[in-house]
Amino acid sequence: MAAPASRQVRRRARAAPRPRSAEDWWWDRLAPRGSGYHLLQSDSMLLVLSEPGPARPRAQRRASRRTPRQPPRGPSAAAKPKAGLRSEAAAAPAPAPAPTPTPEEGPDAGWGDRIPLEILVQIFGLLVAADGPMPFLGRAARVCRRWQEAASQPALWHTVTLSSPLVGRPAKGGVKAEKKLLASLEWLMPNRFSQLQRLTLIHWKSQVHPVLKVESTAVVSFLEEAGSRMRKLWLTYSSQTTAILGALLGSCCPQLQVLEVSTGINRNSIPLQLPVEALQKGCPQLQVLRLLNLMWLPKPPGRGVAPGPGFPSLEELCLASSTCNFVSNEVLGRLLHGSPNLRLLDLRGCARITPAGLQDLPCRELEQLHLGLYGTSDRLTLAKEGSPFLTQKWCHTLRELDLSGQGFSEKDLEQALAAFLSTPGGSHPALCSLNLRGTRVTPSTVSSVISGCPGLLYLNLESCRCLPRGLKRAYRGLEEVQWCLEQLLTSPSPS
């Protein structure tokens, strides 16, 4: 009779209320009942997510974390009960089958399916910004359908770096692997690279030209389909860029505002033939035009051809180059004859541009003018007069002026920089950056400019042969510029 008594004691112990533990207190603190929050626990994290449905019961949460004990298997488990206990076993009622859990109380789906797609795309964006889209997005797309949908967003594929997987492998089977690789790229271009802005190729040799061909074909097709929505476009010039520029001239991007074409680290010797009038008709809303380090050969308009419509919204024109440049006064006039709102004009390296050609431009409020000559040949015949035309026209708005390497005479530079001393209305000039590197500027001219421009924060006097030794350097900041003025006023003039 001792056995039935011990069972009753154990049953009463199970029925007694269980004291609250610290774990129960934390669960109630994080997600109290009826609050509409749901708790998901894994090995290394705890997520509190909002859920429109009822919260999962705590008993089921504990049951999911606890591994149920399996009944022992073997001959001892299949043995018959003893004779003395047969009557009690027969009298005890059979245990009722466990209720089938409803769909609401069933096991939760993966926590990745509960994160909204927008949040998941932002998380992927942080990882892509740190390590790039490859190979993370390709691997994440294999986790589940939600991750595959997030990884396929074109917004995550703006900058792509592709390293050839054929590097270091034997030549056997290389042709087959190359075809397979190019087939993958042909699929990636329209499906993932629709918003591609920068493509970098590392350790590519024989596959470079096929890849660029695939890229240019995909970009042209994308411009023809979605070009009406495009506002900015950056291109690295190569032989394959001609097709893309041809699409631009065909008016596929009428709302384009920024166009930049530049050479990469390895300069391309292929000249760029970009007709001015066709570009003005194809991109009439252009605000920024940059053609950097290019050997540009503008086509002549031809006899009887009317001038182009111009760029009425253009605010920045950059034709800087350290190589041979064929931009002349005539080409510059064709570009800017209809651009009264120009603010920045960068003509560094354009040795064929003269002050007389700049004087005829329609822009009246130019703020930055860069005419420095860097790395040009000494055989070029530079203009010695005409710099006053520039300063007298824009002295009231000019903030940055770069005359580095120009051949203007001492008297010409003195007259040009004197324009900043008599601004209209008696206001202080806006000049804050002046680059006179390699010019024939004199100490008296520099002193008058510093005294008349109290906002001057940068002054470059390197390689100025007419200045005393010790002052031929660049000055940055108001204190250094004022120190230069003190030294010029106290030091004797060079012989």
mmCIF file of N, CA and C in Angstrom, residues 54-177:
data_model
loop_
_atom_site.group_PDB
_atom_site.id
_atom_site.type_symbol
_atom_site.label_atom_id
_atom_site.label_comp_id
_atom_site.label_asym_id
_atom_site.label_seq_id
_atom_site.Cartn_x
_atom_site.Cartn_y
_atom_site.Cartn_z
ATOM 1 N N PRO A 54 -2.372 36.675 -31.425
ATOM 2 C CA PRO A 54 -2.077 36.470 -29.998
ATOM 3 C C PRO A 54 -0.658 35.978 -29.795
ATOM 4 N N ALA A 55 -0.100 36.332 -28.648
ATOM 5 C CA ALA A 55 1.267 35.911 -28.329
ATOM 6 C C ALA A 55 1.314 34.418 -28.064
ATOM 7 N N ARG A 56 2.471 33.841 -28.275
ATOM 8 C CA ARG A 56 2.634 32.409 -28.073
ATOM 9 C C ARG A 56 2.660 32.102 -26.581
ATOM 10 N N PRO A 57 1.917 31.098 -26.100
ATOM 11 C CA PRO A 57 1.921 30.774 -24.663
ATOM 12 C C PRO A 57 3.320 30.430 -24.185
ATOM 13 N N ARG A 58 3.586 30.804 -22.909
ATOM 14 C CA ARG A 58 4.913 30.589 -22.352
ATOM 15 C C ARG A 58 5.217 29.097 -22.230
ATOM 16 N N ALA A 59 4.183 28.300 -21.953
ATOM 17 C CA ALA A 59 4.415 26.859 -21.814
ATOM 18 C C ALA A 59 4.921 26.254 -23.122
ATOM 19 N N GLN A 60 4.342 26.719 -24.251
ATOM 20 C CA GLN A 60 4.803 26.201 -25.532
ATOM 21 C C GLN A 60 6.210 26.703 -25.855
ATOM 22 N N ARG A 61 6.555 27.947 -25.411
ATOM 23 C CA ARG A 61 7.906 28.423 -25.647
ATOM 24 C C ARG A 61 8.918 27.581 -24.899
ATOM 25 N N ARG A 62 8.578 27.234 -23.620
ATOM 26 C CA ARG A 62 9.492 26.388 -22.873
ATOM 27 C C ARG A 62 9.585 25.002 -23.493
ATOM 28 N N ALA A 63 8.427 24.522 -23.973
ATOM 29 C CA ALA A 63 8.428 23.177 -24.547
ATOM 30 C C ALA A 63 9.272 23.116 -25.805
ATOM 31 N N SER A 64 9.272 24.205 -26.605
ATOM 32 C CA SER A 64 10.089 24.208 -27.820
ATOM 33 C C SER A 64 11.568 24.259 -27.501
ATOM 34 N N ARG A 65 11.933 24.892 -26.351
ATOM 35 C CA ARG A 65 13.339 24.953 -25.984
ATOM 36 C C ARG A 65 13.814 23.683 -25.303
ATOM 37 N N ARG A 66 12.878 22.933 -24.703
ATOM 38 C CA ARG A 66 13.246 21.736 -23.977
ATOM 39 C C ARG A 66 13.135 20.530 -24.885
ATOM 40 N N THR A 67 14.115 19.698 -24.871
ATOM 41 C CA THR A 67 14.080 18.476 -25.680
ATOM 42 C C THR A 67 13.297 17.405 -24.931
ATOM 43 N N PRO A 68 12.203 16.925 -25.512
ATOM 44 C CA PRO A 68 11.416 15.911 -24.774
ATOM 45 C C PRO A 68 12.177 14.594 -24.655
ATOM 46 N N ARG A 69 11.957 13.931 -23.543
ATOM 47 C CA ARG A 69 12.583 12.622 -23.331
ATOM 48 C C ARG A 69 11.854 11.545 -24.120
ATOM 49 N N GLN A 70 12.626 10.741 -24.789
ATOM 50 C CA GLN A 70 12.057 9.642 -25.543
ATOM 51 C C GLN A 70 11.938 8.422 -24.639
ATOM 52 N N PRO A 71 10.853 7.665 -24.762
ATOM 53 C CA PRO A 71 10.710 6.443 -23.934
ATOM 54 C C PRO A 71 11.789 5.443 -24.291
ATOM 55 N N PRO A 72 12.301 4.731 -23.316
ATOM 56 C CA PRO A 72 13.354 3.727 -23.591
ATOM 57 C C PRO A 72 12.838 2.611 -24.466
ATOM 58 N N ARG A 73 13.720 2.165 -25.323
ATOM 59 C CA ARG A 73 13.396 1.068 -26.227
ATOM 60 C C ARG A 73 14.218 -0.153 -25.865
ATOM 61 N N GLY A 74 13.634 -1.314 -26.021
ATOM 62 C CA GLY A 74 14.340 -2.556 -25.721
ATOM 63 C C GLY A 74 13.402 -3.576 -25.117
ATOM 64 N N PRO A 75 13.937 -4.708 -24.759
ATOM 65 C CA PRO A 75 13.072 -5.781 -24.214
ATOM 66 C C PRO A 75 12.513 -5.423 -22.851
ATOM 67 N N SER A 76 13.233 -4.585 -22.048
ATOM 68 C CA SER A 76 12.702 -4.256 -20.723
ATOM 69 C C SER A 76 11.460 -3.395 -20.827
ATOM 70 N N ALA A 77 11.389 -2.521 -21.869
ATOM 71 C CA ALA A 77 10.210 -1.677 -22.012
ATOM 72 C C ALA A 77 9.012 -2.471 -22.473
ATOM 73 N N ALA A 78 9.217 -3.571 -23.190
ATOM 74 C CA ALA A 78 8.102 -4.384 -23.694
ATOM 75 C C ALA A 78 7.697 -5.471 -22.734
ATOM 76 N N ALA A 79 8.326 -5.562 -21.537
ATOM 77 C CA ALA A 79 7.977 -6.612 -20.573
ATOM 78 C C ALA A 79 6.588 -6.392 -20.003
ATOM 79 N N LYS A 80 5.941 -7.498 -19.601
ATOM 80 C CA LYS A 80 4.596 -7.418 -19.040
ATOM 81 C C LYS A 80 4.663 -6.911 -17.614
ATOM 82 N N PRO A 81 3.651 -6.238 -17.140
ATOM 83 C CA PRO A 81 3.640 -5.760 -15.747
ATOM 84 C C PRO A 81 3.543 -6.934 -14.786
ATOM 85 N N LYS A 82 3.926 -6.644 -13.484
ATOM 86 C CA LYS A 82 3.889 -7.687 -12.484
ATOM 87 C C LYS A 82 2.455 -8.043 -12.118
ATOM 88 N N ALA A 83 2.300 -9.209 -11.479
ATOM 89 C CA ALA A 83 0.947 -9.697 -11.148
ATOM 90 C C ALA A 83 0.290 -8.828 -10.096
ATOM 91 N N GLY A 84 1.105 -8.346 -9.094
ATOM 92 C CA GLY A 84 0.506 -7.555 -8.018
ATOM 93 C C GLY A 84 -0.015 -6.227 -8.484
ATOM 94 N N LEU A 85 0.514 -5.702 -9.578
ATOM 95 C CA LEU A 85 0.102 -4.388 -10.063
ATOM 96 C C LEU A 85 -0.852 -4.468 -11.241
ATOM 97 N N ARG A 86 -1.281 -5.694 -11.623
ATOM 98 C CA ARG A 86 -2.138 -5.837 -12.802
ATOM 99 C C ARG A 86 -3.496 -5.215 -12.556
ATOM 100 N N SER A 87 -4.058 -5.372 -11.346
ATOM 101 C CA SER A 87 -5.394 -4.841 -11.073
ATOM 102 C C SER A 87 -5.384 -3.312 -11.065
ATOM 103 N N GLU A 88 -4.306 -2.731 -10.496
ATOM 104 C CA GLU A 88 -4.247 -1.268 -10.463
ATOM 105 C C GLU A 88 -4.085 -0.691 -11.867
ATOM 106 N N ALA A 89 -3.279 -1.349 -12.701
ATOM 107 C CA ALA A 89 -3.105 -0.869 -14.071
ATOM 108 C C ALA A 89 -4.381 -0.974 -14.866
ATOM 109 N N ALA A 90 -5.171 -2.038 -14.589
ATOM 110 C CA ALA A 90 -6.430 -2.195 -15.304
ATOM 111 C C ALA A 90 -7.438 -1.171 -14.839
ATOM 112 N N ALA A 91 -7.363 -0.807 -13.512
ATOM 113 C CA ALA A 91 -8.340 0.155 -13.004
ATOM 114 C C ALA A 91 -8.036 1.576 -13.434
ATOM 115 N N ALA A 92 -6.746 1.901 -13.697
ATOM 116 C CA ALA A 92 -6.391 3.275 -14.081
ATOM 117 C C ALA A 92 -6.894 3.578 -15.485
ATOM 118 N N PRO A 93 -7.457 4.744 -15.678
ATOM 119 C CA PRO A 93 -7.961 5.077 -17.028
ATOM 120 C C PRO A 93 -6.820 5.292 -18.009
ATOM 121 N N ALA A 94 -7.077 5.001 -19.252
ATOM 122 C CA ALA A 94 -6.065 5.174 -20.304
ATOM 123 C C ALA A 94 -5.800 6.668 -20.534
ATOM 124 N N PRO A 95 -4.541 7.043 -20.731
ATOM 125 C CA PRO A 95 -4.246 8.473 -20.941
ATOM 126 C C PRO A 95 -4.856 8.983 -22.247
ATOM 127 N N ALA A 96 -5.397 10.185 -22.152
ATOM 128 C CA ALA A 96 -6.039 10.783 -23.331
ATOM 129 C C ALA A 96 -4.970 11.216 -24.329
ATOM 130 N N PRO A 97 -5.247 11.114 -25.618
ATOM 131 C CA PRO A 97 -4.255 11.553 -26.632
ATOM 132 C C PRO A 97 -4.021 13.053 -26.551
ATOM 133 N N ALA A 98 -2.772 13.458 -26.843
ATOM 134 C CA ALA A 98 -2.423 14.877 -26.785
ATOM 135 C C ALA A 98 -3.191 15.654 -27.847
ATOM 136 N N PRO A 99 -3.708 16.823 -27.482
ATOM 137 C CA PRO A 99 -4.469 17.596 -28.469
ATOM 138 C C PRO A 99 -3.572 18.089 -29.590
ATOM 139 N N THR A 100 -4.130 18.070 -30.777
ATOM 140 C CA THR A 100 -3.377 18.545 -31.946
ATOM 141 C C THR A 100 -3.301 20.059 -31.917
ATOM 142 N N PRO A 101 -2.098 20.636 -31.992
ATOM 143 C CA PRO A 101 -2.006 22.098 -31.918
ATOM 144 C C PRO A 101 -2.660 22.757 -33.119
ATOM 145 N N THR A 102 -3.344 23.845 -32.842
ATOM 146 C CA THR A 102 -3.974 24.619 -33.912
ATOM 147 C C THR A 102 -2.899 25.353 -34.698
ATOM 148 N N PRO A 103 -3.223 25.837 -35.908
ATOM 149 C CA PRO A 103 -2.212 26.567 -36.676
ATOM 150 C C PRO A 103 -1.682 27.794 -35.958
ATOM 151 N N GLU A 104 -2.533 28.462 -35.107
ATOM 152 C CA GLU A 104 -2.054 29.637 -34.401
ATOM 153 C C GLU A 104 -1.053 29.270 -33.321
ATOM 154 N N GLU A 105 -1.212 28.061 -32.702
ATOM 155 C CA GLU A 105 -0.336 27.660 -31.632
ATOM 156 C C GLU A 105 0.798 26.758 -32.109
ATOM 157 N N GLY A 106 0.920 26.574 -33.403
ATOM 158 C CA GLY A 106 1.958 25.699 -33.926
ATOM 159 C C GLY A 106 3.316 26.366 -33.827
ATOM 160 N N PRO A 107 4.342 25.642 -34.206
ATOM 161 C CA PRO A 107 5.706 26.200 -34.140
ATOM 162 C C PRO A 107 5.855 27.401 -35.078
ATOM 163 N N ASP A 108 6.645 28.397 -34.635
ATOM 164 C CA ASP A 108 6.838 29.617 -35.405
ATOM 165 C C ASP A 108 7.650 29.335 -36.663
ATOM 166 N N ALA A 109 7.402 30.165 -37.668
ATOM 167 C CA ALA A 109 8.251 30.122 -38.858
ATOM 168 C C ALA A 109 9.595 30.774 -38.545
ATOM 169 N N GLY A 110 10.507 30.698 -39.483
ATOM 170 C CA GLY A 110 11.813 31.289 -39.251
ATOM 171 C C GLY A 110 11.719 32.782 -38.984
ATOM 172 N N TRP A 111 12.626 33.313 -38.146
ATOM 173 C CA TRP A 111 12.551 34.732 -37.807
ATOM 174 C C TRP A 111 12.854 35.613 -39.014
ATOM 175 N N GLY A 112 13.556 35.046 -40.016
ATOM 176 C CA GLY A 112 13.823 35.837 -41.211
ATOM 177 C C GLY A 112 12.569 36.168 -41.987
ATOM 178 N N ASP A 113 11.553 35.304 -41.922
ATOM 179 C CA ASP A 113 10.315 35.574 -42.630
ATOM 180 C C ASP A 113 9.480 36.653 -41.953
ATOM 181 N N ARG A 114 9.766 36.944 -40.683
ATOM 182 C CA ARG A 114 8.971 37.927 -39.957
ATOM 183 C C ARG A 114 9.534 39.343 -40.107
ATOM 184 N N ILE A 115 10.770 39.496 -40.565
ATOM 185 C CA ILE A 115 11.338 40.824 -40.769
ATOM 186 C C ILE A 115 10.762 41.416 -42.054
ATOM 187 N N PRO A 116 10.269 42.647 -42.018
ATOM 188 C CA PRO A 116 9.750 43.263 -43.251
ATOM 189 C C PRO A 116 10.843 43.365 -44.313
ATOM 190 N N LEU A 117 10.421 43.329 -45.566
ATOM 191 C CA LEU A 117 11.370 43.340 -46.672
ATOM 192 C C LEU A 117 12.202 44.630 -46.685
ATOM 193 N N GLU A 118 11.582 45.747 -46.344
ATOM 194 C CA GLU A 118 12.315 47.013 -46.347
ATOM 195 C C GLU A 118 13.439 47.000 -45.312
ATOM 196 N N ILE A 119 13.159 46.462 -44.118
ATOM 197 C CA ILE A 119 14.189 46.392 -43.084
ATOM 198 C C ILE A 119 15.308 45.444 -43.499
ATOM 199 N N LEU A 120 14.943 44.334 -44.118
ATOM 200 C CA LEU A 120 15.954 43.372 -44.550
ATOM 201 C C LEU A 120 16.854 43.968 -45.636
ATOM 202 N N VAL A 121 16.280 44.769 -46.532
ATOM 203 C CA VAL A 121 17.080 45.422 -47.570
ATOM 204 C C VAL A 121 18.042 46.431 -46.945
ATOM 205 N N GLN A 122 17.601 47.133 -45.900
ATOM 206 C CA GLN A 122 18.500 48.078 -45.229
ATOM 207 C C GLN A 122 19.650 47.349 -44.528
ATOM 208 N N ILE A 123 19.356 46.209 -43.934
ATOM 209 C CA ILE A 123 20.415 45.424 -43.288
ATOM 210 C C ILE A 123 21.418 44.942 -44.329
ATOM 211 N N PHE A 124 20.911 44.444 -45.447
ATOM 212 C CA PHE A 124 21.807 44.007 -46.516
ATOM 213 C C PHE A 124 22.623 45.182 -47.059
ATOM 214 N N GLY A 125 21.998 46.370 -47.098
ATOM 215 C CA GLY A 125 22.708 47.543 -47.601
ATOM 216 C C GLY A 125 23.900 47.908 -46.741
ATOM 217 N N LEU A 126 23.788 47.733 -45.418
ATOM 218 C CA LEU A 126 24.920 48.007 -44.541
ATOM 219 C C LEU A 126 26.072 47.039 -44.805
ATOM 220 N N LEU A 127 25.744 45.777 -45.024
ATOM 221 C CA LEU A 127 26.792 44.794 -45.320
ATOM 222 C C LEU A 127 27.411 45.033 -46.691
ATOM 223 N N VAL A 128 26.583 45.418 -47.653
ATOM 224 C CA VAL A 128 27.103 45.685 -48.993
ATOM 225 C C VAL A 128 28.009 46.914 -48.984
ATOM 226 N N ALA A 129 27.641 47.936 -48.202
ATOM 227 C CA ALA A 129 28.478 49.134 -48.128
ATOM 228 C C ALA A 129 29.842 48.830 -47.530
ATOM 229 N N ALA A 130 29.915 47.824 -46.647
ATOM 230 C CA ALA A 130 31.188 47.489 -46.007
ATOM 231 C C ALA A 130 32.035 46.539 -46.850
ATOM 232 N N ASP A 131 31.418 45.515 -47.441
ATOM 233 C CA ASP A 131 32.176 44.467 -48.124
ATOM 234 C C ASP A 131 31.826 44.301 -49.596
ATOM 235 N N GLY A 132 30.854 45.054 -50.112
ATOM 236 C CA GLY A 132 30.464 44.894 -51.498
ATOM 237 C C GLY A 132 29.395 43.825 -51.657
ATOM 238 N N PRO A 133 28.689 43.846 -52.796
ATOM 239 C CA PRO A 133 27.598 42.890 -52.994
ATOM 240 C C PRO A 133 28.049 41.464 -53.274
ATOM 241 N N MET A 134 29.257 41.289 -53.773
ATOM 242 C CA MET A 134 29.750 39.965 -54.090
ATOM 243 C C MET A 134 30.796 39.554 -53.064
ATOM 244 N N PRO A 135 30.721 38.322 -52.542
ATOM 245 C CA PRO A 135 29.769 37.251 -52.875
ATOM 246 C C PRO A 135 28.600 37.170 -51.899
ATOM 247 N N PHE A 136 28.427 38.186 -51.014
ATOM 248 C CA PHE A 136 27.435 38.077 -49.952
ATOM 249 C C PHE A 136 26.025 37.907 -50.512
ATOM 250 N N LEU A 137 25.608 38.760 -51.455
ATOM 251 C CA LEU A 137 24.237 38.698 -51.945
ATOM 252 C C LEU A 137 23.959 37.381 -52.665
ATOM 253 N N GLY A 138 24.971 36.849 -53.361
ATOM 254 C CA GLY A 138 24.766 35.557 -54.013
ATOM 255 C C GLY A 138 24.530 34.436 -53.022
ATOM 256 N N ARG A 139 25.220 34.475 -51.886
ATOM 257 C CA ARG A 139 25.022 33.446 -50.864
ATOM 258 C C ARG A 139 23.742 33.673 -50.075
ATOM 259 N N ALA A 140 23.416 34.945 -49.802
ATOM 260 C CA ALA A 140 22.201 35.232 -49.033
ATOM 261 C C ALA A 140 20.950 34.855 -49.803
ATOM 262 N N ALA A 141 21.014 34.909 -51.146
ATOM 263 C CA ALA A 141 19.844 34.556 -51.941
ATOM 264 C C ALA A 141 19.483 33.084 -51.837
ATOM 265 N N ARG A 142 20.372 32.254 -51.306
ATOM 266 C CA ARG A 142 20.090 30.819 -51.189
ATOM 267 C C ARG A 142 19.498 30.444 -49.837
ATOM 268 N N VAL A 143 19.340 31.399 -48.929
ATOM 269 C CA VAL A 143 18.844 31.063 -47.591
ATOM 270 C C VAL A 143 17.361 30.735 -47.619
ATOM 271 N N CYS A 144 16.556 31.643 -48.133
ATOM 272 C CA CYS A 144 15.104 31.435 -48.187
ATOM 273 C C CYS A 144 14.556 32.365 -49.251
ATOM 274 N N ARG A 145 13.260 32.306 -49.466
ATOM 275 C CA ARG A 145 12.638 33.128 -50.495
ATOM 276 C C ARG A 145 12.671 34.610 -50.129
ATOM 277 N N ARG A 146 12.469 34.915 -48.848
ATOM 278 C CA ARG A 146 12.490 36.313 -48.437
ATOM 279 C C ARG A 146 13.876 36.920 -48.644
ATOM 280 N N TRP A 147 14.909 36.190 -48.302
ATOM 281 C CA TRP A 147 16.268 36.687 -48.501
ATOM 282 C C TRP A 147 16.597 36.793 -49.994
ATOM 283 N N GLN A 148 16.076 35.866 -50.768
ATOM 284 C CA GLN A 148 16.317 35.937 -52.203
ATOM 285 C C GLN A 148 15.656 37.172 -52.808
ATOM 286 N N GLU A 149 14.463 37.509 -52.315
ATOM 287 C CA GLU A 149 13.777 38.706 -52.804
ATOM 288 C C GLU A 149 14.521 39.968 -52.409
ATOM 289 N N ALA A 150 15.063 39.993 -51.188
ATOM 290 C CA ALA A 150 15.810 41.170 -50.739
ATOM 291 C C ALA A 150 17.137 41.294 -51.477
ATOM 292 N N ALA A 151 17.828 40.182 -51.709
ATOM 293 C CA ALA A 151 19.132 40.227 -52.369
ATOM 294 C C ALA A 151 19.034 40.577 -53.843
ATOM 295 N N SER A 152 17.859 40.457 -54.435
ATOM 296 C CA SER A 152 17.695 40.761 -55.853
ATOM 297 C C SER A 152 17.311 42.208 -56.114
ATOM 298 N N GLN A 153 17.262 43.057 -55.074
ATOM 299 C CA GLN A 153 16.914 44.462 -55.274
ATOM 300 C C GLN A 153 18.049 45.167 -56.020
ATOM 301 N N PRO A 154 17.768 45.835 -57.142
ATOM 302 C CA PRO A 154 18.856 46.496 -57.898
ATOM 303 C C PRO A 154 19.543 47.606 -57.122
ATOM 304 N N ALA A 155 18.878 48.155 -56.096
ATOM 305 C CA ALA A 155 19.501 49.231 -55.322
ATOM 306 C C ALA A 155 20.742 48.759 -54.567
ATOM 307 N N LEU A 156 20.888 47.452 -54.353
ATOM 308 C CA LEU A 156 22.052 46.919 -53.660
ATOM 309 C C LEU A 156 23.216 46.635 -54.598
ATOM 310 N N TRP A 157 23.023 46.855 -55.879
ATOM 311 C CA TRP A 157 24.042 46.496 -56.867
ATOM 312 C C TRP A 157 24.563 47.744 -57.578
ATOM 313 N N HIS A 158 24.757 48.848 -56.871
ATOM 314 C CA HIS A 158 25.263 50.071 -57.486
ATOM 315 C C HIS A 158 26.742 49.954 -57.839
ATOM 316 N N THR A 159 27.541 49.401 -56.939
ATOM 317 C CA THR A 159 28.984 49.281 -57.140
ATOM 318 C C THR A 159 29.364 47.808 -57.050
ATOM 319 N N VAL A 160 29.951 47.294 -58.105
ATOM 320 C CA VAL A 160 30.268 45.862 -58.187
ATOM 321 C C VAL A 160 31.741 45.704 -58.545
ATOM 322 N N THR A 161 32.414 44.831 -57.824
ATOM 323 C CA THR A 161 33.801 44.466 -58.122
ATOM 324 C C THR A 161 33.838 42.987 -58.477
ATOM 325 N N LEU A 162 34.308 42.694 -59.670
ATOM 326 C CA LEU A 162 34.353 41.323 -60.168
ATOM 327 C C LEU A 162 35.804 40.882 -60.290
ATOM 328 N N SER A 163 36.144 39.813 -59.607
ATOM 329 C CA SER A 163 37.473 39.221 -59.707
ATOM 330 C C SER A 163 37.363 37.937 -60.499
ATOM 331 N N SER A 164 38.219 37.794 -61.481
ATOM 332 C CA SER A 164 38.128 36.639 -62.362
ATOM 333 C C SER A 164 38.402 35.354 -61.590
ATOM 334 N N PRO A 165 37.487 34.372 -61.619
ATOM 335 C CA PRO A 165 37.740 33.108 -60.932
ATOM 336 C C PRO A 165 38.693 32.192 -61.670
ATOM 337 N N LEU A 166 39.155 32.612 -62.857
ATOM 338 C CA LEU A 166 40.051 31.768 -63.644
ATOM 339 C C LEU A 166 41.517 32.002 -63.313
ATOM 340 N N VAL A 167 41.783 32.975 -62.393
ATOM 341 C CA VAL A 167 43.173 33.269 -62.053
ATOM 342 C C VAL A 167 43.764 32.118 -61.259
ATOM 343 N N GLY A 168 44.942 31.649 -61.645
ATOM 344 C CA GLY A 168 45.622 30.584 -60.924
ATOM 345 C C GLY A 168 45.143 29.196 -61.261
ATOM 346 N N ARG A 169 44.205 29.063 -62.185
ATOM 347 C CA ARG A 169 43.709 27.742 -62.558
ATOM 348 C C ARG A 169 44.402 27.278 -63.828
ATOM 349 N N PRO A 170 44.487 25.990 -64.020
ATOM 350 C CA PRO A 170 45.137 25.503 -65.242
ATOM 351 C C PRO A 170 44.348 25.886 -66.476
ATOM 352 N N ALA A 171 45.055 25.918 -67.581
ATOM 353 C CA ALA A 171 44.425 26.324 -68.844
ATOM 354 C C ALA A 171 43.424 25.307 -69.349
ATOM 355 N N LYS A 172 43.470 24.091 -68.850
ATOM 356 C CA LYS A 172 42.547 23.061 -69.303
ATOM 357 C C LYS A 172 41.128 23.412 -68.885
ATOM 358 N N GLY A 173 40.243 23.449 -69.834
ATOM 359 C CA GLY A 173 38.853 23.789 -69.553
ATOM 360 C C GLY A 173 38.617 25.269 -69.392
ATOM 361 N N GLY A 174 39.609 26.130 -69.721
ATOM 362 C CA GLY A 174 39.447 27.559 -69.538
ATOM 363 C C GLY A 174 38.421 28.161 -70.477
ATOM 364 N N VAL A 175 38.357 27.672 -71.704
ATOM 365 C CA VAL A 175 37.394 28.205 -72.674
ATOM 366 C C VAL A 175 35.971 27.922 -72.221
ATOM 367 N N LYS A 176 35.731 26.712 -71.724
ATOM 368 C CA LYS A 176 34.400 26.359 -71.261
ATOM 369 C C LYS A 176 34.021 27.179 -70.031
ATOM 370 N N ALA A 177 34.977 27.360 -69.122
ATOM 371 C CA ALA A 177 34.696 28.165 -67.932
ATOM 372 C C ALA A 177 34.450 29.625 -68.297
#
